[in-house]
CSV table of C-alpha atoms and ligand atoms in Angstrom, one decimal:
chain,number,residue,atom,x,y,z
A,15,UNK,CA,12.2,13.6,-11.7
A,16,UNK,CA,15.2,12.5,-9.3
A,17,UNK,CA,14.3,10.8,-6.2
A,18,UNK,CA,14.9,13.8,-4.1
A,19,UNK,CA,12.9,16.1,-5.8
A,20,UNK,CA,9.7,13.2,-6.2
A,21,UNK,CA,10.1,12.7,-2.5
A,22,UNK,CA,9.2,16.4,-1.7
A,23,UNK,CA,7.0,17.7,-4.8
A,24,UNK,CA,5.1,14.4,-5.2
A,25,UNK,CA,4.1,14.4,-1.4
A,26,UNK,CA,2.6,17.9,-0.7
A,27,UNK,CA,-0.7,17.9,1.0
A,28,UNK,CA,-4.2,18.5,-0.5
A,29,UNK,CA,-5.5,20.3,2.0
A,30,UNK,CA,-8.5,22.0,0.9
A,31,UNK,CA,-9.7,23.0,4.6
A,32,UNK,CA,-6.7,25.1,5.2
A,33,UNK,CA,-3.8,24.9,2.7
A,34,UNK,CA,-2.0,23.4,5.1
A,35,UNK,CA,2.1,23.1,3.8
A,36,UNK,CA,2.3,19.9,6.4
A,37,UNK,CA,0.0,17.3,5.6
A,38,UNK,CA,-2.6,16.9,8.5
A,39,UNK,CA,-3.2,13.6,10.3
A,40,UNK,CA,-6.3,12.0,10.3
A,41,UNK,CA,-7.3,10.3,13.3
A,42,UNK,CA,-10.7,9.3,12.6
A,43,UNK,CA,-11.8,5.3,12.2
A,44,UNK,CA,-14.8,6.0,9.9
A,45,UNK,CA,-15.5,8.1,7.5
A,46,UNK,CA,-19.2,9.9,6.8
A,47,UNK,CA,-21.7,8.6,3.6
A,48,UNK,CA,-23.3,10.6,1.6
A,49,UNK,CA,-27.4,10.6,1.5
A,50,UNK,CA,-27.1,8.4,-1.6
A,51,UNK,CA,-24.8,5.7,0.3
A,52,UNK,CA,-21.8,6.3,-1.7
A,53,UNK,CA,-18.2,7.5,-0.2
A,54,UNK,CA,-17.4,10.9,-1.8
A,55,UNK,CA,-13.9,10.7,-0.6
A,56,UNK,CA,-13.1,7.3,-1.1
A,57,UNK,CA,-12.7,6.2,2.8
A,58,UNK,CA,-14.8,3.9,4.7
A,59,UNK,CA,-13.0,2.4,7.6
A,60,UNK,CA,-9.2,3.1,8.9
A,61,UNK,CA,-8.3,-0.6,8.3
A,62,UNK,CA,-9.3,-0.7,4.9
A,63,UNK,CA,-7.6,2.8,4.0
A,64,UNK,CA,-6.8,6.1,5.3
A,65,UNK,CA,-5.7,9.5,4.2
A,66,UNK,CA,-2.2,9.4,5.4
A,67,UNK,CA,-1.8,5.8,4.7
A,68,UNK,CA,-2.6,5.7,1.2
A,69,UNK,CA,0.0,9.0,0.5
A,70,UNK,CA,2.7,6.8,2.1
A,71,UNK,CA,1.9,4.1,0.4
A,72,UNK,CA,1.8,5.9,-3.3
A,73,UNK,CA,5.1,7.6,-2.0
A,74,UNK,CA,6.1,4.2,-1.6
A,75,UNK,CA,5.6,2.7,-4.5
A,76,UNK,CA,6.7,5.8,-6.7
A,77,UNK,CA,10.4,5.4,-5.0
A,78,UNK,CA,10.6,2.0,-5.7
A,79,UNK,CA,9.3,2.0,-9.0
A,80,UNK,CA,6.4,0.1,-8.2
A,81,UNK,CA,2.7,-0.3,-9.2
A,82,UNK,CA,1.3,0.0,-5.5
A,83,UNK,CA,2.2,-0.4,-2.5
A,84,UNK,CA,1.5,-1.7,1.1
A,85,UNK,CA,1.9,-0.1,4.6
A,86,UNK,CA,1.9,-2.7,7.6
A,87,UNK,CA,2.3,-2.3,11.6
A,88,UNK,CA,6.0,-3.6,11.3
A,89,UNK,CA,8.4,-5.5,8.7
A,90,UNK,CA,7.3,-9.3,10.4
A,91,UNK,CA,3.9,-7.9,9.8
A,92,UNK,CA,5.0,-6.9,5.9
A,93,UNK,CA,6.6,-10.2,5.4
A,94,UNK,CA,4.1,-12.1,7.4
A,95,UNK,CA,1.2,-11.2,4.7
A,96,UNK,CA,3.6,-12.0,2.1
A,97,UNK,CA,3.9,-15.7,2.9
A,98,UNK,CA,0.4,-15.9,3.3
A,99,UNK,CA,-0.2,-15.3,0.0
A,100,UNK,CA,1.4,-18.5,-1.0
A,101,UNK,CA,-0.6,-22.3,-0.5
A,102,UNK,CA,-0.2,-25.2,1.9
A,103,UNK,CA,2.6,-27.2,0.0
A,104,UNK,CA,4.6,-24.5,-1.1
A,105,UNK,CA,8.3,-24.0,-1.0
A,106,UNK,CA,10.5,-21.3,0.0
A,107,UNK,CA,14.0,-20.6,-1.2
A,108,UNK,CA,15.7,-18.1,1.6
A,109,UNK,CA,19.6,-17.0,1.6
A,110,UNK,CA,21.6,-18.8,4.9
A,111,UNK,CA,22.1,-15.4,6.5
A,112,UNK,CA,18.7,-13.6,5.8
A,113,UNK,CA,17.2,-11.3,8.9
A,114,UNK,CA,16.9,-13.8,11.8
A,115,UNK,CA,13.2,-12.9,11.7
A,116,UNK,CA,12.4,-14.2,8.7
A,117,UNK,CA,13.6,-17.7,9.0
A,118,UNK,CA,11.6,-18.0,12.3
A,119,UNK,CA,8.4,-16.7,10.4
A,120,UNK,CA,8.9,-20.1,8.1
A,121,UNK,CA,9.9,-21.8,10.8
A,122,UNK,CA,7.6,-21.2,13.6
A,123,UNK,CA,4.8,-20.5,12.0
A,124,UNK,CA,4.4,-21.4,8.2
A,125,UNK,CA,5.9,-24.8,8.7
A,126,UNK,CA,3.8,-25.9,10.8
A,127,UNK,CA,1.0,-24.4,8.3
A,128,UNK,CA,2.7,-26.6,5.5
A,129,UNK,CA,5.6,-24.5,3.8
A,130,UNK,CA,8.7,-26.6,3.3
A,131,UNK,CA,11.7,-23.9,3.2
A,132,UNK,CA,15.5,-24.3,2.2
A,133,UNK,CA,18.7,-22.1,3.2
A,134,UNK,CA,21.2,-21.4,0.6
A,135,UNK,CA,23.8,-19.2,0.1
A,136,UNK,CA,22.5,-16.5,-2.3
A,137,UNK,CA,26.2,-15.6,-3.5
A,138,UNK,CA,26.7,-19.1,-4.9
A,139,UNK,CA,24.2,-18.5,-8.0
A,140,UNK,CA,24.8,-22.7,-9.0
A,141,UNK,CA,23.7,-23.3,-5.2
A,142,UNK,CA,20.5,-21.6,-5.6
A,143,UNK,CA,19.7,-22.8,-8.9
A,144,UNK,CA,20.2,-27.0,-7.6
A,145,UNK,CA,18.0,-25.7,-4.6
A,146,UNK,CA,15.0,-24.6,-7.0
A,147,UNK,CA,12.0,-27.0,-6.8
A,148,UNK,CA,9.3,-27.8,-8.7
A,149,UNK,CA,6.8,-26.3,-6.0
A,150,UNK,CA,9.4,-23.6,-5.4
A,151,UNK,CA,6.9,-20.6,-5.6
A,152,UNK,CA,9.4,-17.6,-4.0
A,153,UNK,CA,12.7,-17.1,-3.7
A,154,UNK,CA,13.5,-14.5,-0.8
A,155,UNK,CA,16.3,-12.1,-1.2
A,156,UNK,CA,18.2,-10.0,0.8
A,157,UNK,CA,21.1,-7.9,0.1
A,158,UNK,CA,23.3,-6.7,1.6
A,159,UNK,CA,22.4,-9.4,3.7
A,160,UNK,CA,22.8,-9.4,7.9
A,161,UNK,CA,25.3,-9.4,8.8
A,162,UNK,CA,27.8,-10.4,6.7
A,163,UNK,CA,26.4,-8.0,4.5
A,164,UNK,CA,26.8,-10.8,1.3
A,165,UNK,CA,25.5,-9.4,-2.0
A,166,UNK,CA,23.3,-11.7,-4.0
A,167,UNK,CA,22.7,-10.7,-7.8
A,168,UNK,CA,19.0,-9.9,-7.7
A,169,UNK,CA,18.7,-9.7,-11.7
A,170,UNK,CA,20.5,-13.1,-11.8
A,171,UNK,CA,18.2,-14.6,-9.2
A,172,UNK,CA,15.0,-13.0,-10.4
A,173,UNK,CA,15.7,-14.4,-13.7
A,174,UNK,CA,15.8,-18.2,-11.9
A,175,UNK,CA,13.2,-17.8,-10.4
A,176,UNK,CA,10.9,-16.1,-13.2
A,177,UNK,CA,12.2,-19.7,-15.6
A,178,UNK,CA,10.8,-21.8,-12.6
A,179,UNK,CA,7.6,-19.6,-11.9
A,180,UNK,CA,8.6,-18.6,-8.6
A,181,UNK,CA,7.7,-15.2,-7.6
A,182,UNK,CA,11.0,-13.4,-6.5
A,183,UNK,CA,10.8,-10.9,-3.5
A,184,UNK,CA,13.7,-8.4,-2.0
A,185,UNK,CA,14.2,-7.5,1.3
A,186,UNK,CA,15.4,-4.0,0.7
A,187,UNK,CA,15.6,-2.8,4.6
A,188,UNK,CA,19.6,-2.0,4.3
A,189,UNK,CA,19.6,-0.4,0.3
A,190,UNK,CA,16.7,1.7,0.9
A,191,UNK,CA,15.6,2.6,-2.7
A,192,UNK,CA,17.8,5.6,-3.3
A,193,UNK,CA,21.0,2.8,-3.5
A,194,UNK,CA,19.0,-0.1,-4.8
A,195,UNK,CA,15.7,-0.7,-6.9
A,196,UNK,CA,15.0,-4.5,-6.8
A,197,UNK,CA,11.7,-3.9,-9.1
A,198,UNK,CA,13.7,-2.5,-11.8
A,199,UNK,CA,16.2,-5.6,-11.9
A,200,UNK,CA,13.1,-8.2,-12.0
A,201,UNK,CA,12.0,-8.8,-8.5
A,202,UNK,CA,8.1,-9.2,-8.2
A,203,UNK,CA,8.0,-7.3,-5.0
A,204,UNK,CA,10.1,-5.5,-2.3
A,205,UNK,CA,9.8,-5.4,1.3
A,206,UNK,CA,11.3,-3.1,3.7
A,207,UNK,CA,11.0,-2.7,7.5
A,208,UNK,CA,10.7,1.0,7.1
A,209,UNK,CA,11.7,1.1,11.3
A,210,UNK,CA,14.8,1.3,9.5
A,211,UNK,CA,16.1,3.8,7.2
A,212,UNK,CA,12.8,5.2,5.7
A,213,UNK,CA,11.5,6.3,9.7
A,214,UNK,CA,15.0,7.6,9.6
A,215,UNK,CA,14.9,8.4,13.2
A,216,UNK,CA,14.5,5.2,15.7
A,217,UNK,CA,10.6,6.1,16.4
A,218,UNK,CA,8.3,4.6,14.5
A,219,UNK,CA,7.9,0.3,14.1
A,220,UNK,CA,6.9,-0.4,10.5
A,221,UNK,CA,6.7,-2.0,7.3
A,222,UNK,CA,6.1,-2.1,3.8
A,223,UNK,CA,5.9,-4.2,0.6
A,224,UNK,CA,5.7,-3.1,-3.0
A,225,UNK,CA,4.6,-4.5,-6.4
A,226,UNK,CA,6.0,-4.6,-9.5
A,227,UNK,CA,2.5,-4.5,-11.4
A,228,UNK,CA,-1.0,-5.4,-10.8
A,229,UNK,CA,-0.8,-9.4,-10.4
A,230,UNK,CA,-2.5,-12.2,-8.7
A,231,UNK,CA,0.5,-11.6,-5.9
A,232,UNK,CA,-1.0,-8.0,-5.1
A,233,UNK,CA,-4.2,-8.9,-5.1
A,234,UNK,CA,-3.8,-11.4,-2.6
A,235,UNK,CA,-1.8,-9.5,-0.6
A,236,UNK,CA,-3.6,-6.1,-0.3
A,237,UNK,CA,-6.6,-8.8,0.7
A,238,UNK,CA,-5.0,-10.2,3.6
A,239,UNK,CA,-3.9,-6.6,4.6
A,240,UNK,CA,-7.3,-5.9,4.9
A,241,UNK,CA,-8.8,-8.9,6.1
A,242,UNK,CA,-5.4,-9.4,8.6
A,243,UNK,CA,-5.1,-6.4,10.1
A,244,UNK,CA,-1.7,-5.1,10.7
A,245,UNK,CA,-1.8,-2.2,8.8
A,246,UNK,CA,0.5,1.2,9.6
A,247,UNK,CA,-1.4,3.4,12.1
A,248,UNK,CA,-2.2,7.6,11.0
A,249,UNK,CA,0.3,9.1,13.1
A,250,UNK,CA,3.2,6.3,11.8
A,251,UNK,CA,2.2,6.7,8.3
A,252,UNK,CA,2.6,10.8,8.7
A,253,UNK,CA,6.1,9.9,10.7
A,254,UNK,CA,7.1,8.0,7.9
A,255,UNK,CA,6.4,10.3,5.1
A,256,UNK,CA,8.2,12.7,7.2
A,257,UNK,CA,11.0,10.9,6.7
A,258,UNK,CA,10.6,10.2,3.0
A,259,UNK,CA,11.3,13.8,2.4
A,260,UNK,CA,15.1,13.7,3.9
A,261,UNK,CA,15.6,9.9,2.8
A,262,UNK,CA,18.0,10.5,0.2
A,263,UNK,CA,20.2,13.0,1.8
A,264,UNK,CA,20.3,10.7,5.1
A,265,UNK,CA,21.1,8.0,3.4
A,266,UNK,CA,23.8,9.2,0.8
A,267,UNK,CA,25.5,11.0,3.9
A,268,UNK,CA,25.2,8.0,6.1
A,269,UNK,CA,27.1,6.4,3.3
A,270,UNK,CA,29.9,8.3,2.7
A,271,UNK,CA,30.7,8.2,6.1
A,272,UNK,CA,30.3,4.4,6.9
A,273,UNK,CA,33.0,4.2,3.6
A,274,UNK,CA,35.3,6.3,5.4
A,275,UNK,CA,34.5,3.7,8.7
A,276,UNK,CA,35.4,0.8,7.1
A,277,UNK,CA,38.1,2.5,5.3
A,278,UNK,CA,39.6,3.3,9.2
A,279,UNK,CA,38.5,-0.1,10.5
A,280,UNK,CA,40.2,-2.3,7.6
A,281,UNK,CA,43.7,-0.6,8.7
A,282,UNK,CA,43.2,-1.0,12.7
A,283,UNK,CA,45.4,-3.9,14.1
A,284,UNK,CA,42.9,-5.0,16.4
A,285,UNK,CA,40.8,-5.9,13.5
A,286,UNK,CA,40.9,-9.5,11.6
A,287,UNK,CA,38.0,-7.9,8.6
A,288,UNK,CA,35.7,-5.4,8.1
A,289,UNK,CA,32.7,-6.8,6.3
A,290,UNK,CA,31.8,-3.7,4.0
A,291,UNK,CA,30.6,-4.5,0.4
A,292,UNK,CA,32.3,-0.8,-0.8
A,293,UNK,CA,35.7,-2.1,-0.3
A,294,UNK,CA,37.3,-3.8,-3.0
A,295,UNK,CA,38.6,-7.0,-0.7
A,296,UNK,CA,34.4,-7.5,-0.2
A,297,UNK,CA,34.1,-10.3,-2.5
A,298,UNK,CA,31.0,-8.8,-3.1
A,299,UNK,CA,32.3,-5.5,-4.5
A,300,UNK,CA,32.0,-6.0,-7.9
A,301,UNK,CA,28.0,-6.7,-7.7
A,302,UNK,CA,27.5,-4.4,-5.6
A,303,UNK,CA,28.9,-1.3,-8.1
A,304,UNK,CA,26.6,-2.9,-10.8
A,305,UNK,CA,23.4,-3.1,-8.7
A,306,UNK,CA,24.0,-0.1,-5.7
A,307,UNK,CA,24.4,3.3,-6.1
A,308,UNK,CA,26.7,3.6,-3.2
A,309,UNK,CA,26.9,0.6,-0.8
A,310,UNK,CA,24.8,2.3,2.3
A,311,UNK,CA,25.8,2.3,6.4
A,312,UNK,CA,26.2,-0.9,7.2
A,313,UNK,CA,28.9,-2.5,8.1
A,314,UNK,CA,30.0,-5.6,10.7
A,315,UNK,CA,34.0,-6.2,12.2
A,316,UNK,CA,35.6,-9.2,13.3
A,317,UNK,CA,37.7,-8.9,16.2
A,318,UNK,CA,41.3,-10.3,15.7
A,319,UNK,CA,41.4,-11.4,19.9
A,320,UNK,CA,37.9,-12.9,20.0
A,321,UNK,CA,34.3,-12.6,21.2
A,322,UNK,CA,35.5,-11.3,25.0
A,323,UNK,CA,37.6,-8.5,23.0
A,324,UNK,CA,35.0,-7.5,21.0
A,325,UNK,CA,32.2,-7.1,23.9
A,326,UNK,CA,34.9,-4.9,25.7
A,327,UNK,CA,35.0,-2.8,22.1
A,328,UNK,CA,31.4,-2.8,22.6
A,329,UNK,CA,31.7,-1.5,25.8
A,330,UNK,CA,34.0,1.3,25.5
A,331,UNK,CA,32.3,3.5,23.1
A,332,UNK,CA,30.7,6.9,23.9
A,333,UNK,CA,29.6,8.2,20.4
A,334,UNK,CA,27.7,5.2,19.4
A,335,UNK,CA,25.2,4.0,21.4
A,336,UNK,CA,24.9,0.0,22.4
A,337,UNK,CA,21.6,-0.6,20.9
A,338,UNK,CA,20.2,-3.3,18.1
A,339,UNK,CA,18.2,-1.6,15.0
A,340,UNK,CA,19.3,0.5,12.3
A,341,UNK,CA,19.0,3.1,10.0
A,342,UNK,CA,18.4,5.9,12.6
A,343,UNK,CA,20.4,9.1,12.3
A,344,UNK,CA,22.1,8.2,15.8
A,345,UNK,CA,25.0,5.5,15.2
A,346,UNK,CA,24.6,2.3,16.7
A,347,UNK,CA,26.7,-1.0,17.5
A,348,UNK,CA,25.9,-4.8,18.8
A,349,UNK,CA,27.6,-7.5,19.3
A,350,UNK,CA,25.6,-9.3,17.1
A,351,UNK,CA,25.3,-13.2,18.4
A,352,UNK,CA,24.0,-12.3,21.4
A,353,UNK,CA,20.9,-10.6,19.9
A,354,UNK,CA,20.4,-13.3,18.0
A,355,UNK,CA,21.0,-16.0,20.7
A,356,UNK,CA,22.0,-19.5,21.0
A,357,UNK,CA,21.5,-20.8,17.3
A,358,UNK,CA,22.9,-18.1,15.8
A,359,UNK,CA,25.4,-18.8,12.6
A,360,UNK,CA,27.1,-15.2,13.5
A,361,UNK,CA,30.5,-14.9,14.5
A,362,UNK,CA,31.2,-14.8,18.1
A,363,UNK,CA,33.4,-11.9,17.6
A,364,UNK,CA,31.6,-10.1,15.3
A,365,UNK,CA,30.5,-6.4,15.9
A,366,UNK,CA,27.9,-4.6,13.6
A,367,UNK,CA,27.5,-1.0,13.3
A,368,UNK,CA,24.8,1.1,12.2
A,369,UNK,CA,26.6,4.8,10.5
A,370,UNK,CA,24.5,7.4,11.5
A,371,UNK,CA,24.7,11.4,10.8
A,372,UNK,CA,27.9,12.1,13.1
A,373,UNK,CA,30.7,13.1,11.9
A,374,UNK,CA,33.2,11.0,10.3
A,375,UNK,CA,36.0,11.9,12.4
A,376,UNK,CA,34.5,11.6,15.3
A,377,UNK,CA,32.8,8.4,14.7
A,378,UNK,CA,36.3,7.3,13.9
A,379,UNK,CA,37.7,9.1,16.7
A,380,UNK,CA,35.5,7.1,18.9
A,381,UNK,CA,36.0,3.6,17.5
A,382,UNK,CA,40.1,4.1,17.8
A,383,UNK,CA,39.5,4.8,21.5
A,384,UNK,CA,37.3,2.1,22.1
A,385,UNK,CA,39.6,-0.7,19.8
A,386,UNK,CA,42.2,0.0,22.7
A,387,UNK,CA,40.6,-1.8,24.8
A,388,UNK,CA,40.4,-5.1,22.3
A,389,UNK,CA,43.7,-6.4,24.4
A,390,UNK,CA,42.7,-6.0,27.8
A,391,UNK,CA,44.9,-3.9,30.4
B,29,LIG,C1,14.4,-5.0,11.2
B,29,LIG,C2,14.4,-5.8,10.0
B,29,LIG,C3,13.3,-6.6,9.6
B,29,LIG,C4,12.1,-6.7,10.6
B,29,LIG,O1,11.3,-5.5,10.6
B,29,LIG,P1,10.5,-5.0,11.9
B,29,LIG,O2,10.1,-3.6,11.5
B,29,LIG,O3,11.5,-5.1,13.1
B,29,LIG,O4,9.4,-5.9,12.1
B,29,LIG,C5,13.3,-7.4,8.5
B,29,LIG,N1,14.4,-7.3,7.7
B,29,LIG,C6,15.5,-6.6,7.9
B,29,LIG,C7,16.6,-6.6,7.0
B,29,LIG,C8,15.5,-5.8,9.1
B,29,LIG,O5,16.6,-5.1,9.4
């Protein structure tokens, strides 16, 4: 079956009580014994597993290809159970432009815990090889990346990090699986922050990872789900679901149109380059035809007159809505650096954009009115 039609025939509810079309959501925190102590239904305790947990979590792992997989409170709560699945003298390989949150994870807390960590360009596949370790036991990707939306090769890397016996994991957040399957191209697990593109609809904070098979890695992890915590509440779990059903028709949309964005953008005058991995003068365009199905609704500018001209760009829009995140149906833009604050690596006069569901034109519409103002009056 294609994605779409798994998304919507693989998720209808069992609803014995009342046949209900919509899955229910199930509130409750424990779940009754029967006389001979055993669990008829297979639930115990909400943190250990719940009815609408566990269907997003199969509906998960059936989109990605996976054997199972894992719904957290959040992506940093994803990514954080990852890492803890690794030992006290381990090393991390991590791309130079990866989610500013994961970096601080290492940094801030696993460092201090006794992970060494080292930033490479993911593009440059000789770069990542040198930076390979013999306690190298993961190698993080993500790709497109943020926000220079680089593509790294995941088969390439996986394979590097398979012949050092690293685990290899992909931050998926920006492909969703309907543009990119990391699994299928080697990757041991995938992660998304499913606040993103798999809520859909800028209202629900969560996250996910999903395994290839049933390893040591898994095991680990669905432990320290358990014993951590920070797993995806009922009602999130139902939102999310929710939005499995439209994912691919969002996404494929959202798509097209950002294409027709950059398209419009890599013309404008105002603008030095559109970072956009569907157009061919991304030097990541040929990759990303091999490994994406299209090259999804991201997409960051650079402002030819500079960071002041690109906060007034910013500020003259009226379709788009200022606002960090992504993935929503509502388009969004941010002048990135300052979200990420003083360290940043980020170009001062870079914008990034979220496509949403609008129109083309008048996304475009909007932008060409708002570009005016990168020259001030
Ligand atoms: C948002 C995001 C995260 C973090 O996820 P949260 O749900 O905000 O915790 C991680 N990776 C990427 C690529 C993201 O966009």
């Amino acid at each position: 079956m294609h994605p779409e039609t798994l998304a919507i025939y693989q998720n209808r509810p069992d609803d014995a009580n009342a046949g209900a079309v919509a899955p229910p959501i199930t509130l409750s925190t424990t779940f009754e014994r029967d006389a001979d102590g055993s669990f008829p239904h297979g639930h115990v305790y909400a943190r250990t597993s719940n009815p609408n947990r566990n269907a997003l979590e199969t509906a998960l792992a059936q989109l990605e290809g996976g054997f199972a997989g894992l719904a957290f409170s959040s992506g940093q709560a994803a990514t954080l159970t990852l890492l803890l699945a690794l030992r006290p003298g381990d090393h991390v390989l991590i791309g130079d432009d990866a989610y500013h949150g994961t970096p601080a994870l290492l940094e801030e807390l696993f460092h201090p815990w006794g992970l060494t960590y080292t930033r490479v360009d993911m593009t440059n596949l000789e770069a990542v090889r040198s930076s390979i370790h013999e306690n190298t036991r993961l190698i993080w990707i993500e790709t497109p990346s943020n926000p220079l939306l680089k593509i790294a090769d995941i088969q390439a890397i996986a394979d590097l990090a398979h012949e050092a016996g690293a685990w290899c994991a992909c931050d998926n957040t920006w492909a969703t699986p309907i543009l990119q399957r990391p699994l299928d191209l080697g990757c041991d697990v995938v992660m998304h922050s499913t606040t993103k593109y798999i809520g859909g609809h800028s209202d629900v904070l969560s996250g996910t990872l999903i395994f290839r098979e049933d390893n040591e890695l898994y095991h680990r992890v669905r432990r320290y789900q358990l014993i951590g915590g920070a797993v995806a509440a009922p009602f999130d779990s139902w939102l999310l679901l929710r939005g499995i059903k439209t994912l691919a028709t969002r996404v494929k949309t959202q798509s097209a149109t950002a294409r027709a964005v950059a398209e419009f953008l890599s013309r404008h005058p105002a603008v030095e380059v559109v970072h956009y991995p569907g157009l061919e003068s991304h030097p990541g365009f040929a990759i990303a035809q091999k490994q994406m199905l299209l090259c999804g609704a991201m997409l960051s500018v650079q402002i030819r007159d500079g960071a002041e001209a690109a906060v007034r760009v910013a500020g003259q829009v009226r379709i788009f809505t200022r606002a960090t995140s992504l993935g929503g149906i509502e388009s969004l833009i941010e002048h990135r650096a300052s979200v990420e604050g003083p360290n940043t690596t980020t170009p001062q006069n870079l914008l990034r954009m979220s496509i949403g569901l609008e129109h083309a034109d008048d996304l475009i519409a909007d932008l060409d009115q708002a570009l005016f103002h990168a020259k001030p009056l």
